[in-house]
PDB file of C-alpha atoms in Angstrom:
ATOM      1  CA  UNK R  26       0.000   0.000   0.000  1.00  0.00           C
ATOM      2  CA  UNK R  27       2.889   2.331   0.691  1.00  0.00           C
ATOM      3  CA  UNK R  28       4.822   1.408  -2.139  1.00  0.00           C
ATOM      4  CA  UNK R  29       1.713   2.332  -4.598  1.00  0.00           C
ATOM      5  CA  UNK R  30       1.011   5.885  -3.083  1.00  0.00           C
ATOM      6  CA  UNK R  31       4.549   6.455  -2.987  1.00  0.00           C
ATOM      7  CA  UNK R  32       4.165   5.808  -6.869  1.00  0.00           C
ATOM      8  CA  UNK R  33       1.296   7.942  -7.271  1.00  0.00           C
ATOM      9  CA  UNK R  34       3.430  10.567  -5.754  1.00  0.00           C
ATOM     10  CA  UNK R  35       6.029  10.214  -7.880  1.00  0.00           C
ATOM     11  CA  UNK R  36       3.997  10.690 -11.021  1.00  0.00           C
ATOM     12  CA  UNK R  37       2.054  13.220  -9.568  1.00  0.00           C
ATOM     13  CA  UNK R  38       5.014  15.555  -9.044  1.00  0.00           C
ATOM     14  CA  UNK R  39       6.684  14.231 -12.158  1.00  0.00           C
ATOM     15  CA  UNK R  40       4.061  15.135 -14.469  1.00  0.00           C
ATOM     16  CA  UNK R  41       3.595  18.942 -12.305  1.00  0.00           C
ATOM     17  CA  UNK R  42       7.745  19.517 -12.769  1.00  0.00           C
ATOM     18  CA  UNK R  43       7.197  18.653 -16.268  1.00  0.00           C
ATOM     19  CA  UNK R  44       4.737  21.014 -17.135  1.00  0.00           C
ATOM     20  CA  UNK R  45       6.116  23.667 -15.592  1.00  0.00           C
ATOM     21  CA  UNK R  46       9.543  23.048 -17.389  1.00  0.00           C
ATOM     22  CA  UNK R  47       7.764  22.711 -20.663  1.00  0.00           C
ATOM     23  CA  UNK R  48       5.625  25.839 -20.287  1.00  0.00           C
ATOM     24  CA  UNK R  49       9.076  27.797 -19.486  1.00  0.00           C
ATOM     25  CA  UNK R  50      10.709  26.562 -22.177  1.00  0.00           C
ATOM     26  CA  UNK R  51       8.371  26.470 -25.006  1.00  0.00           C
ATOM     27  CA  UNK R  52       6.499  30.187 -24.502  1.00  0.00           C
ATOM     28  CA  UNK R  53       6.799  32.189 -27.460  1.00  0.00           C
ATOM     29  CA  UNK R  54       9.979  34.378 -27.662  1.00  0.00           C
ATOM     30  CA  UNK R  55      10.836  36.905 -30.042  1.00  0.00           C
ATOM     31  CA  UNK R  56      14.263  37.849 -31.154  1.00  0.00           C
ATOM     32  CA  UNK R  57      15.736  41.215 -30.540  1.00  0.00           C
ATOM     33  CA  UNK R  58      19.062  43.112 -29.008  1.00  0.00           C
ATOM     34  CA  UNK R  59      19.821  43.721 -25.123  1.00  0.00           C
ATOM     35  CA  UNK R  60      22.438  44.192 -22.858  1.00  0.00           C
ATOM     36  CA  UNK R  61      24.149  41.935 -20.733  1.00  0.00           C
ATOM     37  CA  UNK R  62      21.502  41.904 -17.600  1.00  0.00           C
ATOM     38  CA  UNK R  63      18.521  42.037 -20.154  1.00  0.00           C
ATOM     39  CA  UNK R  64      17.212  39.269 -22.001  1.00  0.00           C
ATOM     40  CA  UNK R  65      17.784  39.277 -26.041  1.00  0.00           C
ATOM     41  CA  UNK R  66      14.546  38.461 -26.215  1.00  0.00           C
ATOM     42  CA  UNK R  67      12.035  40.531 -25.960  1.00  0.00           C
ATOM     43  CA  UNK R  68       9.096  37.958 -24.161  1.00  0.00           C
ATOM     44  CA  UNK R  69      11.494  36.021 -22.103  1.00  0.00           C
ATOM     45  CA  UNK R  70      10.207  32.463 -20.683  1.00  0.00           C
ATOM     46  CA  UNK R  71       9.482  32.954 -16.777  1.00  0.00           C
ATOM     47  CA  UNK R  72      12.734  30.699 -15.967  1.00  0.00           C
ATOM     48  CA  UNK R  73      15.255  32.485 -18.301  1.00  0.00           C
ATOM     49  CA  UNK R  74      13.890  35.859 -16.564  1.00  0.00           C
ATOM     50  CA  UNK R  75      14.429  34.833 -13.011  1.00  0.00           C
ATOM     51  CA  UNK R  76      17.951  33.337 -14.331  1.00  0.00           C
ATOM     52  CA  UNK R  77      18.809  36.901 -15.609  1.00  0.00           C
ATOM     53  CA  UNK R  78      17.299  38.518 -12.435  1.00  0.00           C
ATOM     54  CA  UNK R  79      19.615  36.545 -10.128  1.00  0.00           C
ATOM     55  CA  UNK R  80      22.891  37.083 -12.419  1.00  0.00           C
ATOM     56  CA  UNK R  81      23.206  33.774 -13.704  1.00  0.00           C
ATOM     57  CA  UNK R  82      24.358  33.606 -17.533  1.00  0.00           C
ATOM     58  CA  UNK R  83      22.152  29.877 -18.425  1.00  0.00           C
ATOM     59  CA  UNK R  84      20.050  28.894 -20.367  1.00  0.00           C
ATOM     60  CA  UNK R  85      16.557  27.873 -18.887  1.00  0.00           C
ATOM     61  CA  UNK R  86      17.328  23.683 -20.353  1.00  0.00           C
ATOM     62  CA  UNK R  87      20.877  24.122 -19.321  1.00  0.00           C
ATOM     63  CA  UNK R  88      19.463  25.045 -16.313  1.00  0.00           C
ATOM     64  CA  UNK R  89      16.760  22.471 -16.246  1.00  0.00           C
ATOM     65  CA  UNK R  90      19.095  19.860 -16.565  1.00  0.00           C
ATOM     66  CA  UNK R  91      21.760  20.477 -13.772  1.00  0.00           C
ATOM     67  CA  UNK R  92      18.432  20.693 -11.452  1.00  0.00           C
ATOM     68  CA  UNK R  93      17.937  16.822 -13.342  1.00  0.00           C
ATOM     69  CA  UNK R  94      21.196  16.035 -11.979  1.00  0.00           C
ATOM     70  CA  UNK R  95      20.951  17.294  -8.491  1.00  0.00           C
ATOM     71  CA  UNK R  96      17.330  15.514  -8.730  1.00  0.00           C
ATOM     72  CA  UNK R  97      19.269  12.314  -9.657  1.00  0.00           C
ATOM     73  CA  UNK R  98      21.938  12.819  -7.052  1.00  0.00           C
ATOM     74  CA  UNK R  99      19.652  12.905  -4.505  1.00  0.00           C
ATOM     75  CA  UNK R 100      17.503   9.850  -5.200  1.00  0.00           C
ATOM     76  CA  UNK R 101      20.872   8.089  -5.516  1.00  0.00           C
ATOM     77  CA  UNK R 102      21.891   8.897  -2.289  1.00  0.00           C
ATOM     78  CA  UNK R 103      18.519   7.780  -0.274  1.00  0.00           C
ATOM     79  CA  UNK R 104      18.535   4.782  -1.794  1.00  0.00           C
ATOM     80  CA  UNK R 105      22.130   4.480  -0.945  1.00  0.00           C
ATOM     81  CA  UNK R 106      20.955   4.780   2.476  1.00  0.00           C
ATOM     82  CA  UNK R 107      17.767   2.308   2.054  1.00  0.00           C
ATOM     83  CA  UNK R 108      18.589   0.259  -0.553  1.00  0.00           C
ATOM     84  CA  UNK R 109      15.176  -1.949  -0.156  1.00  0.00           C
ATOM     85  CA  UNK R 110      13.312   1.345  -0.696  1.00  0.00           C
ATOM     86  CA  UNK R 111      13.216   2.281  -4.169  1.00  0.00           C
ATOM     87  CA  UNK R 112      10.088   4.148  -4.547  1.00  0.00           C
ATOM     88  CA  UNK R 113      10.954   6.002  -1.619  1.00  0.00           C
ATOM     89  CA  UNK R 114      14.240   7.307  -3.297  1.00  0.00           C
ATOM     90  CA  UNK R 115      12.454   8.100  -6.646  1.00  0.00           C
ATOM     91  CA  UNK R 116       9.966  10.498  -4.576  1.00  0.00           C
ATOM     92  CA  UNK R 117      13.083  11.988  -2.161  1.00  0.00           C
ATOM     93  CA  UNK R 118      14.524  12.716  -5.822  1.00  0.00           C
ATOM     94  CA  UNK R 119      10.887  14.436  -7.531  1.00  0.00           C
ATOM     95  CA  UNK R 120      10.188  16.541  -5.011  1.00  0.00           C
ATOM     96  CA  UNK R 121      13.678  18.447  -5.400  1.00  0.00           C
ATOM     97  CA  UNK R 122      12.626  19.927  -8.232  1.00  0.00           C
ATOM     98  CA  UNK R 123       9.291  21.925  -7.157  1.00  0.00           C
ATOM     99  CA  UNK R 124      11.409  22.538  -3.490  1.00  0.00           C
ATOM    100  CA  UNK R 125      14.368  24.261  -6.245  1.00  0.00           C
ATOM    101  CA  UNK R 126      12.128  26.156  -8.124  1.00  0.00           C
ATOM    102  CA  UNK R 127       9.634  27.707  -4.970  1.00  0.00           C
ATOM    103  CA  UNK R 128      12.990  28.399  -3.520  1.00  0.00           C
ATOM    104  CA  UNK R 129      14.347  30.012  -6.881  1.00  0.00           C
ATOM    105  CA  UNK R 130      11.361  32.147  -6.990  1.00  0.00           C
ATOM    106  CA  UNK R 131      11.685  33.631  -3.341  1.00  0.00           C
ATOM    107  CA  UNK R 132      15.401  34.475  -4.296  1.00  0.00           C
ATOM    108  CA  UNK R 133      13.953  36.142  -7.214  1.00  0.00           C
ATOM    109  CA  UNK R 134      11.296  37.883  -5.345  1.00  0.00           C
ATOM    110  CA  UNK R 135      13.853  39.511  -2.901  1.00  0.00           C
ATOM    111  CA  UNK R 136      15.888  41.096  -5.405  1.00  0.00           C
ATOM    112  CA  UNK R 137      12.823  42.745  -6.505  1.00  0.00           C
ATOM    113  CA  UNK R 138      12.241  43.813  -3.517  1.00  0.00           C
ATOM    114  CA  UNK R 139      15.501  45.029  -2.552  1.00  0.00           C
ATOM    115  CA  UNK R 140      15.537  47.160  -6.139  1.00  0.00           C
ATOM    116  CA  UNK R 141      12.499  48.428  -5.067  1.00  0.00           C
ATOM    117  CA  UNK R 142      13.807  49.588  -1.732  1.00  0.00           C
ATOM    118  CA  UNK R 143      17.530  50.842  -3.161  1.00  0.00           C
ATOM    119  CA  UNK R 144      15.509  52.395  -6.042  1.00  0.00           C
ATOM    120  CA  UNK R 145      14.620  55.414  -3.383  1.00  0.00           C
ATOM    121  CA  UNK R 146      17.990  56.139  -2.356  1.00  0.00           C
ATOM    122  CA  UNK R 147      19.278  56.804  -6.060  1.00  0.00           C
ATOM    123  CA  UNK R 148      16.490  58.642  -6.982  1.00  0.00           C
ATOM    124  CA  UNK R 149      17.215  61.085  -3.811  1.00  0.00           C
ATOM    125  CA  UNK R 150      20.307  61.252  -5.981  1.00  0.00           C
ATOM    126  CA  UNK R 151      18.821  61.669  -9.177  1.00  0.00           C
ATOM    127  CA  UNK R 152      16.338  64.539  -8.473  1.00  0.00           C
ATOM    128  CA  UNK R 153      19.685  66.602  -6.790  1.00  0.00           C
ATOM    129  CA  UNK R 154      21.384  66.096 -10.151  1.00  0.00           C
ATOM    130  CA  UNK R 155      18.528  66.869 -12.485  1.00  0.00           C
ATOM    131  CA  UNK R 156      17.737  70.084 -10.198  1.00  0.00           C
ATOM    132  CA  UNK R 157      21.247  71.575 -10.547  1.00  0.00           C
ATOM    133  CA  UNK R 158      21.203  70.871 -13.834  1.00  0.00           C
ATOM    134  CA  UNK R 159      23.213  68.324 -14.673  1.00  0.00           C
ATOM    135  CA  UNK R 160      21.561  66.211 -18.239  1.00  0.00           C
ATOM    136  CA  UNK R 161      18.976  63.263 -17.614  1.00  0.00           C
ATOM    137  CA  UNK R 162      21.642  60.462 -19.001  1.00  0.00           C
ATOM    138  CA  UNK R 163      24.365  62.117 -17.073  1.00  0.00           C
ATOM    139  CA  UNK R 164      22.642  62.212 -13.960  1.00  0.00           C
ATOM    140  CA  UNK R 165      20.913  58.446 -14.396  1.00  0.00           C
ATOM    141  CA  UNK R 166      25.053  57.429 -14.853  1.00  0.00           C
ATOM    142  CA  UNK R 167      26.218  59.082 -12.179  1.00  0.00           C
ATOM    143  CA  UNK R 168      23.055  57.922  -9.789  1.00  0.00           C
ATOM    144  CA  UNK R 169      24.159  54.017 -11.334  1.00  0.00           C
ATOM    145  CA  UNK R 170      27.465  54.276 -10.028  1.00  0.00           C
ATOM    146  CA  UNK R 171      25.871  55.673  -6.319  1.00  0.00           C
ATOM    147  CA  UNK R 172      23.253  53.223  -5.947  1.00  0.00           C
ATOM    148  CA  UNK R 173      23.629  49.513  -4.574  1.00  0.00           C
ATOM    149  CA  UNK R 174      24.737  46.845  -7.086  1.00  0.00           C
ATOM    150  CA  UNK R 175      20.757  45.720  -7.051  1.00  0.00           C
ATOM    151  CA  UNK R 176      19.699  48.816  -8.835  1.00  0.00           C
ATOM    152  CA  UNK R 177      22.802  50.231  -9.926  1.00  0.00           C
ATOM    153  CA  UNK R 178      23.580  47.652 -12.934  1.00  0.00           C
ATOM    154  CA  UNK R 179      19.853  47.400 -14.495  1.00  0.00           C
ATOM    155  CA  UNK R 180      20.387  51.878 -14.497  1.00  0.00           C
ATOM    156  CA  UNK R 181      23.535  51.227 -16.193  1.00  0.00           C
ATOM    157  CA  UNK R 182      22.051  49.108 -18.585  1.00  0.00           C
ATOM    158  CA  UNK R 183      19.111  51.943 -19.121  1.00  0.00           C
ATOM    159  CA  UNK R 184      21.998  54.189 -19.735  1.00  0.00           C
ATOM    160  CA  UNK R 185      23.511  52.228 -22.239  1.00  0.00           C
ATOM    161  CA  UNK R 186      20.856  51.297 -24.416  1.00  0.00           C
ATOM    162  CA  UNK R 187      19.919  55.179 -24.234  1.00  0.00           C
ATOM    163  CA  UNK R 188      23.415  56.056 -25.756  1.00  0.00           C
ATOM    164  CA  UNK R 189      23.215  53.102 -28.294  1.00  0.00           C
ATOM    165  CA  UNK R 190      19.904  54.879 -29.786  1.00  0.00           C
ATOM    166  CA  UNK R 191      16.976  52.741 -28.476  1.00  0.00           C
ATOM    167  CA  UNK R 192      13.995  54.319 -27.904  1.00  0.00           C
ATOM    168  CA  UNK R 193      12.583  55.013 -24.043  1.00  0.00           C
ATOM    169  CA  UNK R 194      10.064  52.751 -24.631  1.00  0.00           C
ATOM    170  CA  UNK R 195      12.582  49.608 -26.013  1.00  0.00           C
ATOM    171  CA  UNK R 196      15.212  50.823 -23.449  1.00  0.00           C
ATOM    172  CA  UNK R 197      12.967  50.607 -20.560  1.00  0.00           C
ATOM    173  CA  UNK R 198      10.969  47.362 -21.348  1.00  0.00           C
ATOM    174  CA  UNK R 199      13.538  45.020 -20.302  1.00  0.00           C
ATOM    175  CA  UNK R 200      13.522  46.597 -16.953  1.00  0.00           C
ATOM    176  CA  UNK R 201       9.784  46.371 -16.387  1.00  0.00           C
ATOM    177  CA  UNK R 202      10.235  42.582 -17.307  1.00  0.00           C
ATOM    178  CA  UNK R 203      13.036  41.802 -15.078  1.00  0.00           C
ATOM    179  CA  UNK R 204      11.302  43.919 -12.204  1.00  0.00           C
ATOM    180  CA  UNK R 205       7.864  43.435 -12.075  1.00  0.00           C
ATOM    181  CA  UNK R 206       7.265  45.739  -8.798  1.00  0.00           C
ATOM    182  CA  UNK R 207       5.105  48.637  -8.207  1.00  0.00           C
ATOM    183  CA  UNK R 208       8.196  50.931  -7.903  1.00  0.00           C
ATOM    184  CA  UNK R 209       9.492  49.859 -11.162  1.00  0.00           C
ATOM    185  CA  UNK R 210       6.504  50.927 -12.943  1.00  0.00           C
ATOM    186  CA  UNK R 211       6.253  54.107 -11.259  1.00  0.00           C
ATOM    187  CA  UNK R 212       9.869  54.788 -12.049  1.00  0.00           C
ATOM    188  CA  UNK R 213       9.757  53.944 -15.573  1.00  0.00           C
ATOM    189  CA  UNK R 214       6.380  55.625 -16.182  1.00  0.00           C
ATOM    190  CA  UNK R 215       7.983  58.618 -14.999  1.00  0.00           C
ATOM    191  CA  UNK R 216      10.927  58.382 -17.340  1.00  0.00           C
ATOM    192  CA  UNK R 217       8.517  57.972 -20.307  1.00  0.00           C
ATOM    193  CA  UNK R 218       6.252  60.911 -19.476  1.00  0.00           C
ATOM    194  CA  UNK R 219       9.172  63.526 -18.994  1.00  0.00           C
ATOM    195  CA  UNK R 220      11.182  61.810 -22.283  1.00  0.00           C
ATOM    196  CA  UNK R 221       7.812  62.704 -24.143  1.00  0.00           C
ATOM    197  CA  UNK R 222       6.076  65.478 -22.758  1.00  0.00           C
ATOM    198  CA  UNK R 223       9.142  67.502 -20.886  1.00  0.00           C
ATOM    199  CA  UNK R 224       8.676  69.462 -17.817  1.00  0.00           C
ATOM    200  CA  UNK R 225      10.251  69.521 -14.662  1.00  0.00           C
ATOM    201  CA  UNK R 226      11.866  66.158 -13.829  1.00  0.00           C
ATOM    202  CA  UNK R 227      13.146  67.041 -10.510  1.00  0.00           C
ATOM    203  CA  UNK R 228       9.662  67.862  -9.342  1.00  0.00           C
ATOM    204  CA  UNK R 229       8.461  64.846 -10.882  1.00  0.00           C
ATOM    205  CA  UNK R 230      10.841  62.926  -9.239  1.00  0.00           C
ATOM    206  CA  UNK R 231      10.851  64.389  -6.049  1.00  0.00           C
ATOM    207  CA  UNK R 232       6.833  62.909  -5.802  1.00  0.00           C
ATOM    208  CA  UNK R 233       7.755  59.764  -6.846  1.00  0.00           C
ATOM    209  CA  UNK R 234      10.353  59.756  -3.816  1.00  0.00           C
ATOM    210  CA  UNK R 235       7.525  60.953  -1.855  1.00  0.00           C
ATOM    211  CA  UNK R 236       5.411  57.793  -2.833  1.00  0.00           C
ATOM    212  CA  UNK R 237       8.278  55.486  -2.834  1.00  0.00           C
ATOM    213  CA  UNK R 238       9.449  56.471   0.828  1.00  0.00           C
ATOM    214  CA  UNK R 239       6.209  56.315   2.186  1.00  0.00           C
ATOM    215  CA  UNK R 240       5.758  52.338   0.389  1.00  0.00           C
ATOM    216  CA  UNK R 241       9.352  51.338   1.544  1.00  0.00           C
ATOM    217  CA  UNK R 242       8.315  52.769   5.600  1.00  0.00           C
ATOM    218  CA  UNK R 243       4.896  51.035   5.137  1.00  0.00           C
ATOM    219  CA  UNK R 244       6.400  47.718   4.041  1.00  0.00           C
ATOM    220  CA  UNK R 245       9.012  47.986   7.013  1.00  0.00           C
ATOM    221  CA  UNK R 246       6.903  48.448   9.481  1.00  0.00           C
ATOM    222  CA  UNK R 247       4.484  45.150   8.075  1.00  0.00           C
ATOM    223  CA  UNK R 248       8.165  42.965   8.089  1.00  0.00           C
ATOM    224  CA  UNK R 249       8.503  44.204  11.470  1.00  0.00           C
ATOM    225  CA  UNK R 250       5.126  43.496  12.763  1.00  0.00           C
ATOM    226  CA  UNK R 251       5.390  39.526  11.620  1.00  0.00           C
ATOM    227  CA  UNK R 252       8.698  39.463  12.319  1.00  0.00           C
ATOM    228  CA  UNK R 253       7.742  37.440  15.909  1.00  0.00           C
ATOM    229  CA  UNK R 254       5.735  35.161  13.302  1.00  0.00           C
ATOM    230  CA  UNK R 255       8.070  34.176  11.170  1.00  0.00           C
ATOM    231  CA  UNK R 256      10.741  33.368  13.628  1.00  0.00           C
ATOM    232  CA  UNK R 257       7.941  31.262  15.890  1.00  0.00           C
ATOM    233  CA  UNK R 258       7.257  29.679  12.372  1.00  0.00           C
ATOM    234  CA  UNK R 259      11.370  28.570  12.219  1.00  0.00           C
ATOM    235  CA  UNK R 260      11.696  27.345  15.685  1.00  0.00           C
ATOM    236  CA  UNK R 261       9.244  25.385  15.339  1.00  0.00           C
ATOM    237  CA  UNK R 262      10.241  23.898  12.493  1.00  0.00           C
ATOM    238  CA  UNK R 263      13.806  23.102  13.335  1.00  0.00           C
ATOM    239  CA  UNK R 264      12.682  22.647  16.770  1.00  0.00           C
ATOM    240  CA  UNK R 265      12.227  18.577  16.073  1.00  0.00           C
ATOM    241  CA  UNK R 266      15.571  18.567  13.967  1.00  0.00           C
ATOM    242  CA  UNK R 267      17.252  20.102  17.305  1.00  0.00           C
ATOM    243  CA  UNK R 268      15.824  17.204  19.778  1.00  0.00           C
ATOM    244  CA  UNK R 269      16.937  14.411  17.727  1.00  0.00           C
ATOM    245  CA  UNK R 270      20.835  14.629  19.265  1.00  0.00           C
ATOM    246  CA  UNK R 271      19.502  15.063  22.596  1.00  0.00           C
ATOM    247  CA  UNK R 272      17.017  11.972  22.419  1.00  0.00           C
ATOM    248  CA  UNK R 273      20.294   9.712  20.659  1.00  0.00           C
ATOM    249  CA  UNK R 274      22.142  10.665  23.649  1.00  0.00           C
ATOM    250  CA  UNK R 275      19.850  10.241  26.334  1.00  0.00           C
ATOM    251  CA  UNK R 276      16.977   8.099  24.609  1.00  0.00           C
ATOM    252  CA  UNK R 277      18.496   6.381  21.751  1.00  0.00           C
ATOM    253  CA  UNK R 278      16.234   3.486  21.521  1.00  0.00           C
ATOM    254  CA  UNK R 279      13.450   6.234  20.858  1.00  0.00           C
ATOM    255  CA  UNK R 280      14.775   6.775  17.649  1.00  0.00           C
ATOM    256  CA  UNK R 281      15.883   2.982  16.718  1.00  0.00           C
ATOM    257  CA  UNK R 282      12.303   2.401  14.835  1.00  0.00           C
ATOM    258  CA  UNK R 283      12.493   5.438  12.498  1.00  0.00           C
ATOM    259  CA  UNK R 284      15.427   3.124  10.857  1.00  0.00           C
ATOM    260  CA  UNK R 285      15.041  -0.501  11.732  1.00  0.00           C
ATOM    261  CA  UNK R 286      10.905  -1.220  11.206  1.00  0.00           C
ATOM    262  CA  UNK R 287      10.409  -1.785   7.899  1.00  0.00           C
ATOM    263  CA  UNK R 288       8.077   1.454   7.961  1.00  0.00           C
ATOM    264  CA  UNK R 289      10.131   3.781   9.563  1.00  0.00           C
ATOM    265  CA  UNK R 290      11.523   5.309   6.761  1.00  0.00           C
ATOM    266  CA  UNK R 291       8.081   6.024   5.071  1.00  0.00           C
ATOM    267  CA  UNK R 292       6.643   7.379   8.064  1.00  0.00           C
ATOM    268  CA  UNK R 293       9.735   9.472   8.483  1.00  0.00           C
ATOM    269  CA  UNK R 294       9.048  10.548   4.799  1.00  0.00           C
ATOM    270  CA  UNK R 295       5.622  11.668   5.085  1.00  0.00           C
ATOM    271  CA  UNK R 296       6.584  13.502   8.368  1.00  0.00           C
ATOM    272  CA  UNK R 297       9.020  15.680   6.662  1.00  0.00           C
ATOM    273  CA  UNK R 298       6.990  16.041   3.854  1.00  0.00           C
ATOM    274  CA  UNK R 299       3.547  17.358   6.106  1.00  0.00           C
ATOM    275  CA  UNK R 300       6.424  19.791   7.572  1.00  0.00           C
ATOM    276  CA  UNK R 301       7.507  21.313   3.909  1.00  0.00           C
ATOM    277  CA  UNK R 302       3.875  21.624   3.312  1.00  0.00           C
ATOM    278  CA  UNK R 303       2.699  23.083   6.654  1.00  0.00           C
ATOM    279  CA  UNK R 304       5.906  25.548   6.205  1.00  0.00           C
ATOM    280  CA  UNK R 305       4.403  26.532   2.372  1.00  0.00           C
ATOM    281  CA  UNK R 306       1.443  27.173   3.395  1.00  0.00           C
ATOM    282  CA  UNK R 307       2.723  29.396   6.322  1.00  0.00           C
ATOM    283  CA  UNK R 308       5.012  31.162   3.628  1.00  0.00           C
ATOM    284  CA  UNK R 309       1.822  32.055   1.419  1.00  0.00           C
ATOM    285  CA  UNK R 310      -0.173  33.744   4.619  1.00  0.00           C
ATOM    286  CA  UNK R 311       2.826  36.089   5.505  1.00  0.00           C
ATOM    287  CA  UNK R 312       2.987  36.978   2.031  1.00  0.00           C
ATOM    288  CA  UNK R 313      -0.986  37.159   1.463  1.00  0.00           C
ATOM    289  CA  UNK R 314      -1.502  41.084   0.287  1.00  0.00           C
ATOM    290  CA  UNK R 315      -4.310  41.245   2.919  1.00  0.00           C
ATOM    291  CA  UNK R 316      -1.908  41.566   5.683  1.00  0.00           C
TER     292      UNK R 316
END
């Protein structure tokens, strides 16, 4: 009976992982020019964008397949350690994939939030510039090289594909795909409306530091508040992890069935595997917008 629901499993997540991978990788792309950080095309698949957000120079199936590998690897080494349990090592091996990829995305998801929150800092910097009088690519440069490396290099690319002739429009879309925040937008709306219509770009700027300050202090003040949350959340899940060395020294035949009855390991399994999900489903309340 275990055996066949570990099967199911295995399909189950198999056939998820594979959809997902073939939705990234087939999505229709069209050819174009960019910079370094930007994608050359201009409707990226959703894995090559987080790749380019997160610095890494792959492509999405090169990509796909080390995470094959480590998939592999890690099947290999479970049933290394229970070599009667085979379908319990093909499921430890399936589920790294969707546990990569959620994790992937969160790493994504903070550098978009920590452009958004270094994006108000070098615009401090770019309305002083553009007020003295210094020229909009001049002072966008110069505001690049001030900022944190998060902002700093997608500016720099702006810059660049400014000088090489691109249009606002062309020069500013890979940013708005990369970055797919609030501030972003605001930003880049901002650039378009003075690059079009004129006017005075340090007061425009100095209200969109205005709105941007007032986000970033807002969203501070919400971290803090669940701060206590989320650190109740990790004790208690590495709570357990930190017992099992006390209970081998002082207990150790507490632990002896988790290894030696043949259903030990399952149970074990399924134990870790209502933690990830408890622990998910945690992670999407603290980041529910209604809070």
């Amino acid at each position: 009976m275990m055996a066949a629901l570990l099967l199911v499993g295995v399909v189950l997540v198999l056939l998820w992982s594979a959809g997902l991978v073939v939705r990234n990788l087939t999505r229709h792309r069209s050819a174009g020019e960019g910079a370094n950080l930007y994608t050359s095309q201009r409707n990226p698949t959703q894995l090559g964008r987080w790749l380019r957000v997160l610095g890494l120079d792959l492509e999405p199936l090169l990509f796909v397949a080390g995470l094959v590998l480590c998939c592999t690897a890690v099947g290999l080494i479970v049933l290394t350690l229970y070599p009667d349990r085979a379908g319990f090592a093909l499921l430890a091996g399936a589920t790294f994939l969707p546990a990569a990829l959620i994790l992937m995305r969160d790493l994504v998801q903070r550098r978009a939030e920590a452009f958004d929150h270094n994006l108000v800092d070098v615009l401090d910097l770019l309305g002083v510039l553009t007020a003295s009088g210094v020229p909009l690519l001049k002072a966008l440069e110069a505001s690049a090289k001030g900022g944190a490396s998060a902002t700093g290099k997608p500016l720099g690319e702006l810059v660049a594909r400014l000088r090489y002739g691109e249009t606002i429009e062309a020069a500013t879309d890979g940013m708005l795909q990369l970055f797919r925040t609030d501030g972003c937008r605001l930003f880049v709306m901002t650039l378009r409306l003075y690059w079009h219509e004129g006017g005075q770009l340090d007061a425009l700027i100095r209200a969109l530091v205005t709105v941007l300050r007032q986000r970033r202090s807002d969203q501070m003040a919400l971290r803090g508040q669940l701060a206590g949350a989320k650190y109740a959340l990790v004790m208690a899940a590495g709570l357990p992890y930190l017992l099992i060395p006390f209970l081998n020294w002082k207990e150790p035949d507490w632990l002896l069935p988790l290894t030696s009855h043949p259903a030990g390991p399952g149970l074990l399994y399924a134990a870790i595997v209502c933690q990830v999900i408890g622990f998910l489903w945690m992670r999407v309340i603290l980041r529910s917008p209604k809070w």
